PDB file of C-alpha atoms in Angstrom:
ATOM      1  CA  MET J  29     -28.976  -3.295 -16.736  1.00 43.00           C
ATOM      2  CA  ALA J  30     -28.565  -1.799 -12.958  1.00 48.00           C
ATOM      3  CA  ALA J  31     -25.625  -0.564 -11.870  1.00 46.00           C
ATOM      4  CA  PRO J  32     -23.377  -2.693 -10.050  1.00 47.00           C
ATOM      5  CA  VAL J  33     -23.680  -2.144  -6.560  1.00 47.00           C
ATOM      6  CA  ARG J  34     -20.510  -0.060  -5.362  1.00 53.00           C
ATOM      7  CA  PRO J  35     -18.823  -0.359  -1.886  1.00 69.00           C
ATOM      8  CA  LEU J  36     -20.858   2.150   1.323  1.00 74.00           C
ATOM      9  CA  ASP J  37     -17.051   3.380   1.830  1.00 69.00           C
ATOM     10  CA  VAL J  38     -16.884   4.280  -1.703  1.00 76.00           C
ATOM     11  CA  LEU J  39     -19.953   5.716  -2.062  1.00 80.00           C
ATOM     12  CA  ALA J  40     -19.655   7.791   1.434  1.00 84.00           C
ATOM     13  CA  ARG J  41     -16.942  10.357   2.069  1.00 84.00           C
ATOM     14  CA  THR J  42     -16.247  12.915   5.323  1.00 88.00           C
ATOM     15  CA  GLY J  43     -19.154  14.928   6.406  1.00 87.00           C
ATOM     16  CA  ASP J  44     -21.825  13.293   4.347  1.00 88.00           C
ATOM     17  CA  VAL J  45     -25.292  12.207   7.019  1.00 89.00           C
ATOM     18  CA  VAL J  46     -26.347   8.232   6.920  1.00 93.00           C
ATOM     19  CA  TRP J  47     -27.434   6.328   8.095  1.00 94.00           C
ATOM     20  CA  LEU J  48     -27.530   3.968  10.590  1.00 96.00           C
ATOM     21  CA  ILE J  49     -30.377   1.414  11.872  1.00 96.00           C
ATOM     22  CA  ALA J  50     -29.625  -0.513  15.691  1.00 94.00           C
ATOM     23  CA  ARG J  51     -31.790  -3.083  17.992  1.00 92.00           C
ATOM     24  CA  ARG J  52     -32.547  -1.742  21.201  1.00 91.00           C
ATOM     25  CA  CYS J  53     -32.583  -3.969  23.917  1.00 88.00           C
ATOM     26  CA  ASP J  54     -36.385  -3.827  23.502  1.00 91.00           C
ATOM     27  CA  GLY J  55     -36.405  -4.484  20.445  1.00 89.00           C
ATOM     28  CA  THR J  56     -37.083  -1.819  18.601  1.00 92.00           C
ATOM     29  CA  ARG J  57     -35.610   0.292  15.997  1.00 93.00           C
ATOM     30  CA  SER J  58     -33.632   2.974  16.318  1.00 92.00           C
ATOM     31  CA  SER J  59     -33.167   5.462  13.807  1.00 95.00           C
ATOM     32  CA  GLN J  60     -29.888   7.466  13.286  1.00 95.00           C
ATOM     33  CA  LEU J  61     -29.110   9.935  11.060  1.00 94.00           C
ATOM     34  CA  LEU J  62     -25.751  10.634  11.816  1.00 95.00           C
ATOM     35  CA  THR J  63     -22.902  12.769  10.019  1.00 93.00           C
ATOM     36  CA  VAL J  64     -19.208   9.887   9.344  1.00 94.00           C
ATOM     37  CA  ALA J  65     -16.305  12.179  10.399  1.00 95.00           C
ATOM     38  CA  GLY J  66     -13.802   9.039   8.842  1.00 94.00           C
ATOM     39  CA  VAL J  67     -14.016   6.163   5.943  1.00 92.00           C
ATOM     40  CA  GLU J  68     -11.743   3.609   5.483  1.00 90.00           C
ATOM     41  CA  PRO J  69     -12.298   0.344   3.511  1.00 88.00           C
ATOM     42  CA  GLY J  70     -15.298  -1.615   5.449  1.00 88.00           C
ATOM     43  CA  VAL J  71     -14.929   0.867   7.903  1.00 92.00           C
ATOM     44  CA  PHE J  72     -17.459   4.014   9.182  1.00 94.00           C
ATOM     45  CA  TRP J  73     -16.639   6.659  12.049  1.00 96.00           C
ATOM     46  CA  PHE J  74     -18.872   8.433  13.880  1.00 96.00           C
ATOM     47  CA  LEU J  75     -19.289  11.279  16.505  1.00 96.00           C
ATOM     48  CA  VAL J  76     -21.790  10.476  18.531  1.00 96.00           C
ATOM     49  CA  ASP J  77     -22.699  11.637  21.834  1.00 95.00           C
ATOM     50  CA  ARG J  78     -21.825   8.669  24.956  1.00 93.00           C
ATOM     51  CA  SER J  79     -25.637   9.162  26.756  1.00 92.00           C
ATOM     52  CA  ASP J  80     -27.761   8.801  24.153  1.00 93.00           C
ATOM     53  CA  ARG J  81     -29.808   5.510  24.411  1.00 90.00           C
ATOM     54  CA  TRP J  82     -29.460   4.283  21.245  1.00 92.00           C
ATOM     55  CA  VAL J  83     -25.278   4.476  21.899  1.00 93.00           C
ATOM     56  CA  THR J  84     -25.549   3.268  25.432  1.00 92.00           C
ATOM     57  CA  GLU J  85     -27.434   0.079  23.771  1.00 92.00           C
ATOM     58  CA  ILE J  86     -24.497  -0.197  21.201  1.00 91.00           C
ATOM     59  CA  ALA J  87     -22.296  -2.566  23.724  1.00 87.00           C
ATOM     60  CA  THR J  88     -25.192  -4.926  23.897  1.00 91.00           C
ATOM     61  CA  ARG J  89     -26.885  -5.029  20.608  1.00 93.00           C
ATOM     62  CA  PRO J  90     -23.820  -3.930  18.365  1.00 95.00           C
ATOM     63  CA  HIS J  91     -25.243  -5.178  14.453  1.00 94.00           C
ATOM     64  CA  VAL J  92     -26.791  -2.149  13.230  1.00 95.00           C
ATOM     65  CA  VAL J  93     -27.518  -1.372   9.716  1.00 94.00           C
ATOM     66  CA  VAL J  94     -25.454   1.533   7.414  1.00 94.00           C
ATOM     67  CA  ALA J  95     -27.773   3.372   4.431  1.00 92.00           C
ATOM     68  CA  VAL J  96     -26.030   5.547   2.117  1.00 89.00           C
ATOM     69  CA  GLU J  97     -27.406   7.064  -1.079  1.00 85.00           C
ATOM     70  CA  ASP J  98     -25.546   6.257  -4.382  1.00 80.00           C
ATOM     71  CA  ARG J  99     -25.698  10.142  -5.584  1.00 78.00           C
ATOM     72  CA  ARG J 100     -25.231   8.345  -9.140  1.00 80.00           C
ATOM     73  CA  THR J 101     -28.735   6.202  -9.387  1.00 82.00           C
ATOM     74  CA  GLY J 102     -30.964   7.568  -6.878  1.00 82.00           C
ATOM     75  CA  SER J 103     -30.605   4.321  -5.402  1.00 82.00           C
ATOM     76  CA  TRP J 104     -30.220   3.615  -1.841  1.00 84.00           C
ATOM     77  CA  VAL J 105     -26.945   1.216  -0.076  1.00 85.00           C
ATOM     78  CA  SER J 106     -27.391  -0.451   3.020  1.00 88.00           C
ATOM     79  CA  SER J 107     -24.528  -2.939   4.375  1.00 90.00           C
ATOM     80  CA  ASN J 108     -25.027  -4.770   7.882  1.00 92.00           C
ATOM     81  CA  GLY J 109     -22.023  -3.682  10.280  1.00 94.00           C
ATOM     82  CA  VAL J 110     -21.017  -3.929  13.662  1.00 96.00           C
ATOM     83  CA  ALA J 111     -20.881  -1.133  15.249  1.00 96.00           C
ATOM     84  CA  ARG J 112     -18.790  -0.479  19.131  1.00 96.00           C
ATOM     85  CA  LEU J 113     -17.362   2.385  20.980  1.00 95.00           C
ATOM     86  CA  VAL J 114     -13.992   2.928  20.700  1.00 93.00           C
ATOM     87  CA  ALA J 115     -12.071   4.926  23.622  1.00 83.00           C
ATOM     88  CA  ASP J 116      -9.021   6.748  22.034  1.00 88.00           C
ATOM     89  CA  ALA J 117      -8.612  10.369  22.460  1.00 88.00           C
ATOM     90  CA  SER J 118      -6.483   9.717  19.851  1.00 92.00           C
ATOM     91  CA  ILE J 119      -9.235   9.095  17.683  1.00 93.00           C
ATOM     92  CA  SER J 120     -11.078  11.369  18.289  1.00 91.00           C
ATOM     93  CA  ASP J 121      -8.600  13.983  18.108  1.00 92.00           C
ATOM     94  CA  ARG J 122      -8.178  13.050  14.489  1.00 94.00           C
ATOM     95  CA  LEU J 123     -11.953  13.191  14.038  1.00 95.00           C
ATOM     96  CA  TRP J 124     -12.691  15.845  15.448  1.00 95.00           C
ATOM     97  CA  HIS J 125     -14.417  18.355  12.983  1.00 90.00           C
ATOM     98  CA  PRO J 126     -15.291  21.825  13.388  1.00 89.00           C
ATOM     99  CA  SER J 127     -18.760  21.974  12.858  1.00 88.00           C
ATOM    100  CA  ALA J 128     -19.331  19.026  15.893  1.00 91.00           C
ATOM    101  CA  ALA J 129     -18.694  22.289  17.880  1.00 91.00           C
ATOM    102  CA  ALA J 130     -22.303  22.396  16.940  1.00 92.00           C
ATOM    103  CA  HIS J 131     -23.234  19.642  19.178  1.00 92.00           C
ATOM    104  CA  PHE J 132     -20.218  18.670  22.026  1.00 93.00           C
ATOM    105  CA  SER J 133     -17.733  21.798  22.842  1.00 93.00           C
ATOM    106  CA  GLY J 134     -14.490  20.344  22.241  1.00 91.00           C
ATOM    107  CA  PRO J 135     -12.692  17.160  21.043  1.00 91.00           C
ATOM    108  CA  LEU J 136     -12.227  16.953  25.008  1.00 90.00           C
ATOM    109  CA  ASP J 137     -16.092  17.394  25.700  1.00 93.00           C
ATOM    110  CA  PRO J 138     -16.924  13.435  28.137  1.00 93.00           C
ATOM    111  CA  ARG J 139     -19.865  13.231  26.723  1.00 93.00           C
ATOM    112  CA  LEU J 140     -18.686  13.402  23.092  1.00 94.00           C
ATOM    113  CA  ALA J 141     -17.009   8.625  22.031  1.00 93.00           C
ATOM    114  CA  THR J 142     -15.781   7.818  18.370  1.00 96.00           C
ATOM    115  CA  LEU J 143     -18.582   5.333  17.491  1.00 97.00           C
ATOM    116  CA  ARG J 144     -16.517   2.233  14.707  1.00 97.00           C
ATOM    117  CA  VAL J 145     -18.818   0.524  12.498  1.00 95.00           C
ATOM    118  CA  ASP J 146     -16.935  -2.492  10.925  1.00 93.00           C
ATOM    119  CA  VAL J 147     -19.289  -3.126   6.981  1.00 91.00           C
ATOM    120  CA  GLY J 148     -19.784  -6.067   5.130  1.00 82.00           C
ATOM    121  CA  GLU J 149     -21.809  -6.902   2.560  1.00 60.00           C
ATOM    122  CA  ASP J 150     -23.510  -4.469   0.540  1.00 54.00           C
ATOM    123  CA  SER J 151     -26.484  -4.345  -1.011  1.00 54.00           C
ATOM    124  CA  PRO J 152     -28.738  -2.276  -3.540  1.00 52.00           C
ATOM    125  CA  GLY J 153     -32.254  -0.530  -2.623  1.00 51.00           C
ATOM    126  CA  GLU J 154     -34.365   1.586  -4.711  1.00 45.00           C
ATOM    127  CA  ARG J 155     -35.643   5.110  -4.026  1.00 42.00           C
TER     128      ARG J 155
END
């Protein structure tokens, strides 16, 4: 019997790397490996570069898929979600981690954006 599917927000922790798959305006897919900046029940937070093409297209195509590896089973679990940029400096400051300094000069970097993804029902995948 297969192990029960655990919610993504239980499987992933701050600092984990997950896949985020979005659809571009031209209909093609964009897959990004992103580091989780924060996790709340049903919500993932990411620090992203607002000038990246896929980030700018989130406003017109906010439906995404988040995929996380279940380390217990080696399987992947994915969930549909809705992404949006959040313009709140206090959230960026709260989510800031020194590892983000590899991409940004600090929490006030003008390229830095906070991406919120509200996830829905999870579905298991195979490795």
